[in-house]
Short mmCIF file of C-alpha atoms and ligand atoms in Angstrom, two decimals:
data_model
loop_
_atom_site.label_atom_id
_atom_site.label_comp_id
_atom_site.label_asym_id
_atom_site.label_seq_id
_atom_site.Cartn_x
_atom_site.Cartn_y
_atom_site.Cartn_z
CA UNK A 26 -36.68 6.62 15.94
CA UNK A 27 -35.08 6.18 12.49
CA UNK A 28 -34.50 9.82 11.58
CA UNK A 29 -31.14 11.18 12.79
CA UNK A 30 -31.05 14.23 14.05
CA UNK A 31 -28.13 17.00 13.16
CA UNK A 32 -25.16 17.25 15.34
CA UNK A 33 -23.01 19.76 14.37
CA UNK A 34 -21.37 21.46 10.55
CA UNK A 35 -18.41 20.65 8.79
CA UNK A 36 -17.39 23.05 5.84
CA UNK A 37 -17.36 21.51 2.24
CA UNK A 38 -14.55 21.41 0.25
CA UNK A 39 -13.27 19.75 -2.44
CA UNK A 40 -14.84 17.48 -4.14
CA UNK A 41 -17.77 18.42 -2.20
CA UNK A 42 -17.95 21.49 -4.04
CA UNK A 43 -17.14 20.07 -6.94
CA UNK A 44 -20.08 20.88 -9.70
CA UNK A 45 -20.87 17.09 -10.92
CA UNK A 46 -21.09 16.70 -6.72
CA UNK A 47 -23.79 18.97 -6.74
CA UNK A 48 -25.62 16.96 -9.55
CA UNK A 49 -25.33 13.85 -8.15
CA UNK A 50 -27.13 14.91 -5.17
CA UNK A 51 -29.20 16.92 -7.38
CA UNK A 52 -30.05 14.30 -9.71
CA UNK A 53 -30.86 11.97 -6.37
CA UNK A 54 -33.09 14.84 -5.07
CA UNK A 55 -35.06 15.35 -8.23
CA UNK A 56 -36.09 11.69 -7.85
CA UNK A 57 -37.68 12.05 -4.61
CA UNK A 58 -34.66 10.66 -2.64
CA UNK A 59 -32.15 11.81 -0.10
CA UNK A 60 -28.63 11.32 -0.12
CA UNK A 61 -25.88 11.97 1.96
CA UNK A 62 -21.99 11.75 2.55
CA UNK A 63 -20.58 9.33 4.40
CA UNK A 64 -17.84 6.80 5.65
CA UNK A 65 -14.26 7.94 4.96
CA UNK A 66 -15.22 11.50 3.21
CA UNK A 67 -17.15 12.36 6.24
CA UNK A 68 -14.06 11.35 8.41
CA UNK A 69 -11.76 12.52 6.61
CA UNK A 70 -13.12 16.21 6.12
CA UNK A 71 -13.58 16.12 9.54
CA UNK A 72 -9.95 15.84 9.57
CA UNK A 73 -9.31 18.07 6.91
CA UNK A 74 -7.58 15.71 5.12
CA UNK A 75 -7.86 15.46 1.02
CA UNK A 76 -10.82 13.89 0.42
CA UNK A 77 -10.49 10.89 -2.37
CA UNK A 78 -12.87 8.35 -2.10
CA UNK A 79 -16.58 9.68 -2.24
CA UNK A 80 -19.26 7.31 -0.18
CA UNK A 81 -22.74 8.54 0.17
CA UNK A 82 -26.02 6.45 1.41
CA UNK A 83 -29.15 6.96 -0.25
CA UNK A 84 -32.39 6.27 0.58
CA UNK A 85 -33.59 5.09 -2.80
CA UNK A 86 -33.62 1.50 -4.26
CA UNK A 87 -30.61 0.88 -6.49
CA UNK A 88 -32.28 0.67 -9.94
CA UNK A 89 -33.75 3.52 -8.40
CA UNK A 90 -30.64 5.42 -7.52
CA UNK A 91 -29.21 4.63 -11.36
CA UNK A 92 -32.21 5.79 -13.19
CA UNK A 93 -32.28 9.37 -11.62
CA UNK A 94 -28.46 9.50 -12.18
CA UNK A 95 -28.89 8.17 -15.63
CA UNK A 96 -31.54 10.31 -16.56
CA UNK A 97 -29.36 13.25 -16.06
CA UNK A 98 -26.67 11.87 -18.03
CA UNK A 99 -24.38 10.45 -15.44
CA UNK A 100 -22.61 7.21 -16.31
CA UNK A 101 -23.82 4.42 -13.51
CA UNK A 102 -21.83 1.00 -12.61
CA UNK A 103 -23.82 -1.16 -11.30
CA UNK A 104 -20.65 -2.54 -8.66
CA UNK A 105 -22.54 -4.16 -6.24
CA UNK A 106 -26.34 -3.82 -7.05
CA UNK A 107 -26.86 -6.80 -4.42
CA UNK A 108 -25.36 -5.12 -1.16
CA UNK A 109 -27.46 -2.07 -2.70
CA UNK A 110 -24.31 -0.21 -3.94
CA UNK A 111 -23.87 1.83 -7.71
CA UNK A 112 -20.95 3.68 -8.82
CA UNK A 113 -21.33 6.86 -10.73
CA UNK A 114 -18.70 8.13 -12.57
CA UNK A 115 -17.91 11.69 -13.66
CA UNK A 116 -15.13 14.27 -14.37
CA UNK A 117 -14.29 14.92 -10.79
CA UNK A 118 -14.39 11.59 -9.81
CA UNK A 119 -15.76 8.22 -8.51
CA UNK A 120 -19.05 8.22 -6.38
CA UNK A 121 -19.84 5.45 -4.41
CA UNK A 122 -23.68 5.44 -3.73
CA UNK A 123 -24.74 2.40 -1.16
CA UNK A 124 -29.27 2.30 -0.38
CA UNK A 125 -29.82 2.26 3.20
CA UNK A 126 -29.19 -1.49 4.33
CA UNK A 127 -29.19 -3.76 7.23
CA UNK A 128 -27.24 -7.22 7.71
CA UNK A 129 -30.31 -9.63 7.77
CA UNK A 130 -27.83 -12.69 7.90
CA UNK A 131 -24.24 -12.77 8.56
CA UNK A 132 -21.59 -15.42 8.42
CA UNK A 133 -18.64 -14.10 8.89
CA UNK A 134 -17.76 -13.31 5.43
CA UNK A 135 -21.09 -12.04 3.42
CA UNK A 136 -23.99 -10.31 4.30
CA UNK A 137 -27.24 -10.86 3.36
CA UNK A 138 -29.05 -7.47 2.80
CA UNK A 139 -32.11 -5.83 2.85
CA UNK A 140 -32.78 -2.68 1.99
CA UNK A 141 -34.49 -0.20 4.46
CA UNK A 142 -35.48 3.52 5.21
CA UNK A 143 -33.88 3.68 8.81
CA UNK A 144 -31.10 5.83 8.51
CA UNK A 145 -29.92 4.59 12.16
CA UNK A 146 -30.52 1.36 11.06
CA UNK A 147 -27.68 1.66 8.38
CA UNK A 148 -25.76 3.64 10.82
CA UNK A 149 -25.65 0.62 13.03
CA UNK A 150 -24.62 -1.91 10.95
CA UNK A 151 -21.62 -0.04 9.64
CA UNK A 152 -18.54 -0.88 11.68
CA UNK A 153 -16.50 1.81 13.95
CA UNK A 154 -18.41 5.58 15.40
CA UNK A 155 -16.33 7.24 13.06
CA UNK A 156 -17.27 5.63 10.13
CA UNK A 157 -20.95 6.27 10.85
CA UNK A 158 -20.71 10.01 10.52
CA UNK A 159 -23.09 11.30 7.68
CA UNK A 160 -23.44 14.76 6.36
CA UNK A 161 -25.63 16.84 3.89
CA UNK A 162 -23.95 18.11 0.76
CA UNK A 163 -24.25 21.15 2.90
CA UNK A 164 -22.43 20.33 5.69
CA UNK A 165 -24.92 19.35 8.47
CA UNK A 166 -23.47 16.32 10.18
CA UNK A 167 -25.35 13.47 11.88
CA UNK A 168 -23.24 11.50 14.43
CA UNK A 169 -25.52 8.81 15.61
CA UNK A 170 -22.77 7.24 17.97
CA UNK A 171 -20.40 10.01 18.88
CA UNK A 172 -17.84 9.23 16.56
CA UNK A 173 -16.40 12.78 16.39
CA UNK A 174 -15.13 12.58 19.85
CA UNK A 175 -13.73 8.95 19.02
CA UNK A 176 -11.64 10.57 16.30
CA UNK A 177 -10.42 13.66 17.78
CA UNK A 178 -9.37 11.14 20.80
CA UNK A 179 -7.75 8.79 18.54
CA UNK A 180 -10.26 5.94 19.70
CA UNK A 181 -11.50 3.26 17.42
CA UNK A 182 -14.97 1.86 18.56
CA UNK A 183 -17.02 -0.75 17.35
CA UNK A 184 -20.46 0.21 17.17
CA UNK A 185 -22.34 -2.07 19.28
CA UNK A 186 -20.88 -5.18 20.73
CA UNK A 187 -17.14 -5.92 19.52
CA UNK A 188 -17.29 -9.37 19.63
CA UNK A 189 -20.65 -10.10 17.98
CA UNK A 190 -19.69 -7.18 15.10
CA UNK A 191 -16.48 -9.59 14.48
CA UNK A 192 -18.18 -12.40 14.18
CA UNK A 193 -20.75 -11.53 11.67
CA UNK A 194 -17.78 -10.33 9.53
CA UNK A 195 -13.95 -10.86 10.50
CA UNK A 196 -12.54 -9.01 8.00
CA UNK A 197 -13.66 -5.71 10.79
CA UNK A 198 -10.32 -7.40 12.87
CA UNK A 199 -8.57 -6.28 10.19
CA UNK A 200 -10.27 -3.21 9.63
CA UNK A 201 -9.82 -2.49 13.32
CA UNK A 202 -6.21 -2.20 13.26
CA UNK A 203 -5.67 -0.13 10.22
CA UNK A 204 -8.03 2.45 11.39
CA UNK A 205 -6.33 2.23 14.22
CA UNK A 206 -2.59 2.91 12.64
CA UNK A 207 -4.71 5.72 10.56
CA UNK A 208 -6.20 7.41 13.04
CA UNK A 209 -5.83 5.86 16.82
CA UNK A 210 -3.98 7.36 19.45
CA UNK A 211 -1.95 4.55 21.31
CA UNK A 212 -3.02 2.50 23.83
CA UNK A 213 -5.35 0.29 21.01
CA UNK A 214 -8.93 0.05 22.61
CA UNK A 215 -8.50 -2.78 24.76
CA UNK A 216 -12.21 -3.92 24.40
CA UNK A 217 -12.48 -3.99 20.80
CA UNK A 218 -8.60 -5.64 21.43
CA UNK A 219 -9.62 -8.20 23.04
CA UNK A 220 -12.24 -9.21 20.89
CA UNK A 221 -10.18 -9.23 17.60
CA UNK A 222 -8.30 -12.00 19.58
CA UNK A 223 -11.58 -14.03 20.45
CA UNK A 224 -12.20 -14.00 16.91
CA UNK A 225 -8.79 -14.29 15.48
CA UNK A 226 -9.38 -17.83 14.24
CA UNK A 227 -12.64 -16.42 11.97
CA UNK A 228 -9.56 -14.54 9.60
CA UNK A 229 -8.74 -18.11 8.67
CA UNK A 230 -11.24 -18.05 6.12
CA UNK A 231 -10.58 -14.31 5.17
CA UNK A 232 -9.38 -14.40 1.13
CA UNK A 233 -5.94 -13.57 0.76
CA UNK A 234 -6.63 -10.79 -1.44
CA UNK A 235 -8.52 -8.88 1.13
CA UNK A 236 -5.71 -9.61 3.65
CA UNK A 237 -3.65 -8.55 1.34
CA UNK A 238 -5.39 -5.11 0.67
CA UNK A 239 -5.57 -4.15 4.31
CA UNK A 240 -2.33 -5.07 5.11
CA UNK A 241 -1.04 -2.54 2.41
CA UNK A 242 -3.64 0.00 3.48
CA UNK A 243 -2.62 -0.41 7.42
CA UNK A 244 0.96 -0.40 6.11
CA UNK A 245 0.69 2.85 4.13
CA UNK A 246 -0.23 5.07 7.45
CA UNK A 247 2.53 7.29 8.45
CA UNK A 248 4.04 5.10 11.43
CA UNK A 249 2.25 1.85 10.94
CA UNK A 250 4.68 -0.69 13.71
CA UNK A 251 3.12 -0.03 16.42
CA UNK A 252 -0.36 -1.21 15.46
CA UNK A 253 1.52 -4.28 13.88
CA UNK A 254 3.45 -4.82 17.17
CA UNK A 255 -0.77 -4.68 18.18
CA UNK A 256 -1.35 -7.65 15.94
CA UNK A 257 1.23 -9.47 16.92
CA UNK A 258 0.88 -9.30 20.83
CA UNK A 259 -2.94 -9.80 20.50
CA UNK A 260 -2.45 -12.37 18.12
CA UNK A 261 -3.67 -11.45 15.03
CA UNK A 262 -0.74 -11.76 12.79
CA UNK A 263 0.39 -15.30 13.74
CA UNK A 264 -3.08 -16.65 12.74
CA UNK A 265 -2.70 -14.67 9.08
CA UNK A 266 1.17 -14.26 8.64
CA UNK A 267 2.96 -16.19 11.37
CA UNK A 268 6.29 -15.22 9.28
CA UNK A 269 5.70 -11.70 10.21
CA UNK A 270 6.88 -11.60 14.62
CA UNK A 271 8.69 -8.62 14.52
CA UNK A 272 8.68 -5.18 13.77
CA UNK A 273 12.18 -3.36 14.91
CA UNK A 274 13.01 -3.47 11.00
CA UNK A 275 9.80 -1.91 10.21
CA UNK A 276 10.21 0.88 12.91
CA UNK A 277 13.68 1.83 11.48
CA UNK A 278 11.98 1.69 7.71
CA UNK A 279 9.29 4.00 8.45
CA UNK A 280 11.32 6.73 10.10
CA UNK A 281 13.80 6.05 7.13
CA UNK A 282 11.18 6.87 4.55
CA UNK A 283 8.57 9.16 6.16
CA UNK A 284 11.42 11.31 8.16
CA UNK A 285 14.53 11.31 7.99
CA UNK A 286 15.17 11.40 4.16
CA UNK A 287 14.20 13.96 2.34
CA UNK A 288 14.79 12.40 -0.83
CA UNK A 289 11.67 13.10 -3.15
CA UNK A 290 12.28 9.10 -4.46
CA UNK A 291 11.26 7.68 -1.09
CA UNK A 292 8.26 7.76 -0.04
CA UNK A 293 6.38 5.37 2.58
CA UNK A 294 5.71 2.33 0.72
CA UNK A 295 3.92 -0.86 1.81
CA UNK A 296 5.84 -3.59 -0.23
CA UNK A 297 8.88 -2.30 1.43
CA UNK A 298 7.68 -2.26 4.60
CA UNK A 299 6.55 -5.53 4.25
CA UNK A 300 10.06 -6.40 3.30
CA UNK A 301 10.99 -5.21 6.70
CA UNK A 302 8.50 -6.75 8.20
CA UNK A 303 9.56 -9.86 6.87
CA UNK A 304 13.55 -10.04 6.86
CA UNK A 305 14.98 -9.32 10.23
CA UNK A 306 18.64 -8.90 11.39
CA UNK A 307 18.93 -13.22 12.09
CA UNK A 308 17.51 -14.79 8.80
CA UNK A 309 19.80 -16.50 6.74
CA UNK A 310 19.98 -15.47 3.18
CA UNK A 311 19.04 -17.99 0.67
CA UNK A 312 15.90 -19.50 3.40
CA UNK A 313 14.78 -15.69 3.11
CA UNK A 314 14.17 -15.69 -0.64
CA UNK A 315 12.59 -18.96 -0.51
CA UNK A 316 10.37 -17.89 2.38
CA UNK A 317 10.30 -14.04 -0.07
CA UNK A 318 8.71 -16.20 -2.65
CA UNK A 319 6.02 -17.93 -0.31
CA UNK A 320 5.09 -14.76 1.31
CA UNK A 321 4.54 -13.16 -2.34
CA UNK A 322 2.20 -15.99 -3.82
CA UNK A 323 0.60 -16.52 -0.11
CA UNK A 324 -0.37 -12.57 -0.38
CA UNK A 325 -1.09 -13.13 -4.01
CA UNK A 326 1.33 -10.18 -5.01
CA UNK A 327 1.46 -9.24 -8.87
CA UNK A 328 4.14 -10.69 -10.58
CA UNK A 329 6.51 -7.29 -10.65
CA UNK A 330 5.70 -6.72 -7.13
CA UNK A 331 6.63 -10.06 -6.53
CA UNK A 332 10.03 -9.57 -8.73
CA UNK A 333 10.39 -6.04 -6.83
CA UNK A 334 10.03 -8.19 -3.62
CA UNK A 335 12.18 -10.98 -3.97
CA UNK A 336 14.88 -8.83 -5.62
CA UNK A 337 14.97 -6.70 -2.15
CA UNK A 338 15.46 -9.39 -0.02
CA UNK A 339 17.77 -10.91 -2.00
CA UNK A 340 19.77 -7.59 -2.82
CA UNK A 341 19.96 -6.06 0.39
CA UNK A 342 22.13 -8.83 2.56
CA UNK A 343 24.96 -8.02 -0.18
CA UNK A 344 24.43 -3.60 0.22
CA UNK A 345 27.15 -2.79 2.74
CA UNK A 346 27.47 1.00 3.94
CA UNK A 347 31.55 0.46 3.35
CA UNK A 348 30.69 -0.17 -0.23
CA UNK A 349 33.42 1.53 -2.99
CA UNK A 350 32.40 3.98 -5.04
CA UNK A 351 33.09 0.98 -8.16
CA UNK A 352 30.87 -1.10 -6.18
CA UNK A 353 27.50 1.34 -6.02
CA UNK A 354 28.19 1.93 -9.63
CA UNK A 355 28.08 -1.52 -10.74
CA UNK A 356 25.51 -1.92 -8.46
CA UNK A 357 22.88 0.89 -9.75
CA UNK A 358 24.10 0.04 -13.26
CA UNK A 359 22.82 -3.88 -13.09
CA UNK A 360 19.90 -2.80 -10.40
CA UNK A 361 18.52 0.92 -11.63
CA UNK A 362 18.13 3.15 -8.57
CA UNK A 363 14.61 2.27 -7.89
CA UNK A 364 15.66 -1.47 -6.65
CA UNK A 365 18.99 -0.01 -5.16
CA UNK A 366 17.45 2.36 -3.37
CA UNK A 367 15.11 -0.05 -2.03
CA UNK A 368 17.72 -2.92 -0.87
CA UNK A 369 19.65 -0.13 0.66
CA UNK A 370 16.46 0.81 2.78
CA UNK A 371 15.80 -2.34 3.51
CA UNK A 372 19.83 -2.85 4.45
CA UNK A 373 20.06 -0.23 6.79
CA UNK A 374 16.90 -0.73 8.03
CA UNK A 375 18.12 -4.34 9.30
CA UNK A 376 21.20 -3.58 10.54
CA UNK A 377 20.22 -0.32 12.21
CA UNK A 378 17.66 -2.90 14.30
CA UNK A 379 20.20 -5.02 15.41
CA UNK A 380 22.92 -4.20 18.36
CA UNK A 381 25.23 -2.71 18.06
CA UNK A 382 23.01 -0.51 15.36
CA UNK A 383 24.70 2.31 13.26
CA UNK A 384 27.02 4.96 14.87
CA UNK A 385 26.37 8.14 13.52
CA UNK A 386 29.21 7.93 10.86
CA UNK A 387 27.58 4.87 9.46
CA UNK A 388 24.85 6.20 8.99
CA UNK A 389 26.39 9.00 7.19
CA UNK A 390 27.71 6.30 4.95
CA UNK A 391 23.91 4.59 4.47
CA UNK A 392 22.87 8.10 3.15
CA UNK A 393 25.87 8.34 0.72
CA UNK A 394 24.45 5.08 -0.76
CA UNK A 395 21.17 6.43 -1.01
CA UNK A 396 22.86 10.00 -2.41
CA UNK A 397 24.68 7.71 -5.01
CA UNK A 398 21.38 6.94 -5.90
CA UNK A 399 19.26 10.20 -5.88
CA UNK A 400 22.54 11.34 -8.92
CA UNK A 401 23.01 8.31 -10.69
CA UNK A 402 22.52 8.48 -14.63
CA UNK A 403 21.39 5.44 -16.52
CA UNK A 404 24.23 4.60 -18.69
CA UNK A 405 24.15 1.84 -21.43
CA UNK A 406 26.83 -0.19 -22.90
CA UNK A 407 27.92 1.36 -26.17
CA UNK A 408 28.26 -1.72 -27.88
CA UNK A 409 25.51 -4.20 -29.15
CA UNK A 410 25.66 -7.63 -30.55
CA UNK A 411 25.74 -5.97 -34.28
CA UNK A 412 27.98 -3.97 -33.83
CA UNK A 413 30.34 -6.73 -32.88
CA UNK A 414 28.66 -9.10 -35.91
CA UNK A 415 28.52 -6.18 -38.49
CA UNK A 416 32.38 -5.63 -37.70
CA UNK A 417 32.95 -9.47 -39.18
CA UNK A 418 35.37 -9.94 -35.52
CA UNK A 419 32.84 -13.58 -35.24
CA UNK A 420 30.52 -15.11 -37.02
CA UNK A 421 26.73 -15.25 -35.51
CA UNK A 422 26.34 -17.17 -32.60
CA UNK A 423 26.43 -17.68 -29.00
CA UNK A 424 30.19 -16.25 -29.32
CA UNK A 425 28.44 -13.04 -29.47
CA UNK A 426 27.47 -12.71 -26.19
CA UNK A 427 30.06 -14.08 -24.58
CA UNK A 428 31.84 -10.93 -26.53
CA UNK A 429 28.89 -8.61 -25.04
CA UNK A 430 29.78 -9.83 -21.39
CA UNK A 431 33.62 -9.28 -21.83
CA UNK A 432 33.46 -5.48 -23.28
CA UNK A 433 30.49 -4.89 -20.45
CA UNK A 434 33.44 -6.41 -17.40
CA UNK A 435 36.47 -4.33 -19.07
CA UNK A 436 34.03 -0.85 -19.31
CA UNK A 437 32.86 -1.11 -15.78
CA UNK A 438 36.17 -1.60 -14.69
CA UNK A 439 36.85 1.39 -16.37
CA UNK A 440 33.91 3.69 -14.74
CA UNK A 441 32.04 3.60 -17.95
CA UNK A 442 34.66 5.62 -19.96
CA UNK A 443 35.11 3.45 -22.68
CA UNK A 444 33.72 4.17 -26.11
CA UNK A 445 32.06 1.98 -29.13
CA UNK A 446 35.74 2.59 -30.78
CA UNK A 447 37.32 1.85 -27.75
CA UNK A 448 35.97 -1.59 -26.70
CA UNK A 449 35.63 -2.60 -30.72
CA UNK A 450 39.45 -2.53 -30.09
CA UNK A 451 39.61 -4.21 -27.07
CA UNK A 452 37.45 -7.13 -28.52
CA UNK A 453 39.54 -7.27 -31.33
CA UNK A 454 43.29 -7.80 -28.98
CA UNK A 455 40.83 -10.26 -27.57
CA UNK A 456 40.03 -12.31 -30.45
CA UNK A 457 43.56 -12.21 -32.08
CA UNK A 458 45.23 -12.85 -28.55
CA UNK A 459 42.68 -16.01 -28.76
CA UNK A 460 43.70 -17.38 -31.87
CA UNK A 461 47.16 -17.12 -31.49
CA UNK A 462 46.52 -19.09 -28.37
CA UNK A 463 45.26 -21.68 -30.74
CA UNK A 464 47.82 -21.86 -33.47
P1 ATP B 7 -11.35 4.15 3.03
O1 ATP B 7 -12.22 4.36 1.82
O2 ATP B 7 -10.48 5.30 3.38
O3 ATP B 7 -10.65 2.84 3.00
P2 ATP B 7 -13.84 3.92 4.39
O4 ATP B 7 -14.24 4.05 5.83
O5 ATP B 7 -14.53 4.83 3.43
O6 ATP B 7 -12.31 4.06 4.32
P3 ATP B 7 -14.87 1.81 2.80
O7 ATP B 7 -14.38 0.42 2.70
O8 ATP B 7 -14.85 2.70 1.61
O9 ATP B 7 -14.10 2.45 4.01
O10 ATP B 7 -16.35 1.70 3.33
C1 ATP B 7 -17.23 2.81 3.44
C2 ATP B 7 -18.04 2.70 4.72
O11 ATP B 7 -18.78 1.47 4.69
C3 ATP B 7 -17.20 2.60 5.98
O12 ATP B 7 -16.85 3.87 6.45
C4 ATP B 7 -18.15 1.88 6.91
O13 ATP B 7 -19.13 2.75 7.40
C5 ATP B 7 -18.81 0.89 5.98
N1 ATP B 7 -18.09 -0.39 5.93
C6 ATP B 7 -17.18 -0.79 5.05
N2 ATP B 7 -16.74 -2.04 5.29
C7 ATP B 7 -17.41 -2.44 6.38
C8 ATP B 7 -17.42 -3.65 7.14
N3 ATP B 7 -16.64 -4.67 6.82
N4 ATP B 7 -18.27 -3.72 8.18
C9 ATP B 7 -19.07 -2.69 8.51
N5 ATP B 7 -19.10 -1.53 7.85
C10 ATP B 7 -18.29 -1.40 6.79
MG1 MG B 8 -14.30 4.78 1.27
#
């Protein structure tokens, strides 16, 4: 049998109702074919959650697929024409339209496709229950392998047998867990477990990139350390990121920023996390930025998230919750907020980990730093190197700056009070102090 039959009704909303929805499918339906949701829209609505990403199967060839859409005027990418998959693009948003397929020859990384008609067929290569769900741009769901029940039980389940799914394609270990920090319900399955540690070995050859992207996707979910505590007792993580053993930092990040802040700036975010991951209460400071740095081009982070990276690790041994009020101004006027607030985080984070942790005063104190934040006002020195050249006090040159550095010390001293007039003065008393030094 390669029809599936209906299973139940899920109401449409969003961009399923949206009207360049309706001629997608329309356009698809005009041409003979049939097309239907599925993946993370169908899981997601199931959920109720906003839907984002749209991924429908279709049972018509590709070139197929983009003619219809093309015919009505719908712009087609042709993303992955040989796994079978087109993008069209319109107004409301990306669709992601993937022919029927099955696997025909595996190695662990890449597939070799062919196309087919079975709808179970395609449902059975796919790789968890839940992600097999398909539904009619009307709402009638087909749930080949139960994976409703999986996801209102918080269950992630391979399709077929773990270990062989792994092994045709090892990125699914991967895949495993963040579905798993997304939408399982602790204990992790211990049979599809198990077999992520069988195959643990097969992420070796995994591109960074793609490790990469799941780690940020698993580390995005709302409460992510258990499932990496997962990956580190079944031995996942010390295959792919042996740096990463521990997650007490990360548990004290994510209640930090999904919690117990309501400060509109914070918000979970993976390259922090990661920094928590990463830096834990007994790493000495200048190994950690070396080991920052290694991490960054290992992951092959972007150059500002690498800056963004580094520049928390290295910031947030020298944050201290006693900090002066002097202190967190200097420190948010050389920093900005956005890198104070995140070597605070990643401060308080790493000592709240580590005994004795923070009292409740302390903590108090770790959310004044992050209030200094939340009001602080970008201020700029009111002096510039013309100003100091167009006043004739030295002639160009590398004088200048020094100049530059010495009003900058004497106005933060001063809480940023002085003016232009002000420090043109002090520069002067400066310079004539100087050369009477001289005569
Ligand atoms: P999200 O888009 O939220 O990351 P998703 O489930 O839609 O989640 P996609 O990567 O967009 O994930 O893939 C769409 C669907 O394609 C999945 O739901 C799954 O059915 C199938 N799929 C994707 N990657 C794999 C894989 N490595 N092995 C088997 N099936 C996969
Ligand atoms: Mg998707």
């Amino acid at each position: 049998m390669t029809a599936l039959e209906p299973t139940g009704r899920l109401q449409p909303y969003g961009i399923m109702v949206a009207d360049d929805t309706a001629r997608v499918f329309d356009a698809i339906a005009r041409h003979g074919g049939r097309a239907r949701y599925v993946g993370g829209i169908v899981r997601d609505a199931l959920l109720k959650r906003d839907l984002i990403d749209v991924d429908i199967a279709c049972d018509l060839l590709p070139e197929e697929t983009r003619n219809a859409l093309e015919k009505v005027g719908i712009r087609v990418i042709p993303t992955g024409l040989k796994h079978g998959t087109i993008t069209a693009i319109t107004d409301a948003g990306a669709y992601e339209i993937t022919t029927l397929r099955v696997d025909v020859q595996t190695n662990g990384r890449h597939a070799e496709v062919a196309f087919t008609d079975s709808w179970l067929a395609d449902a059975k290569r796919r790789d968890f229950t839940f992600n097999a769900i398909y539904c009619d741009p009307d709402g009638t769901v087909y749930d080949p392998f139960d994976g409703e029940t999986d996801l209102r039980e918080g269950r992630v389940r391979f399709i077929g047998v773990a270990e062989d799914r792994i092994a045709e394609d090892y990125l699914r270990i991967l895949r495993f867990f963040r579905f798993q920090a997304w939408f399982g319900r602790p204990p992790v399955d211990p049979i599809g477990a198990e077999a992520c540690r069988k195959g643990a070995q097969g992420l070796i050859d995994i591109s960074a990139e793609r490790i990469r992207d799941e780690m940020f996707k698993l580390l995005r979910s709302k409460s992510p350390a258990g499932t990496v505590g997962d990956m580190i007792g079944f031995s996942i993580l010390p295959v792919i990121l042996p740096q990463l053993a521990r997650t007490d930092c990360l548990r004290i990040m994510q209640w930090l920023d999904s919690t117990a802040l309501a400060d509109p700036a914070i918000t979970p975010d993976p390259l922090r996390r990661l920094a928590a991951l990463f830096v834990t209460g007994d790493n000495g400071t200048d190994d950690n930025l070396a080991a920052a740095e290694r991490l960054a081009r290992q992951l092959r982070l972007s150059n500002e998230q690498t800056d963004r990276f580094a520049s928390m690790v290295a910031h947030a041994p020298l944050i201290d919750p006693g900090l002066s009020g002097e202190d967190i101004r200097r420190d948010l006027y050389r920093m900005g907020a956005d890198a104070f607030r995140d070597a605070v985080l990643l401060a308080w984070s790493t000592r709240a980990s580590v005994p004795p942790r923070c009292s409740r005063t302390e903590n108090e104190e770790w959310k004044s730093l992050i209030d200094a934040a939340a009001n602080w006002q970008p201020v700029r020195l009111p002096i510039q190197g013309r100003d100091i050249l167009s006043a004739g006090l030295v002639p160009a040159g590398p004088r200048i700056g020094e100049l530059l550095k010495q009003a900058e010390e004497y106005w933060l001293d001063r809480g940023f009070q002085p003016d232009q007039e002000e420090l043109m003065t002090y520069l002067a008393s400066l310079i004539s102090a100087g050369e009477q030094e001289t005569e």
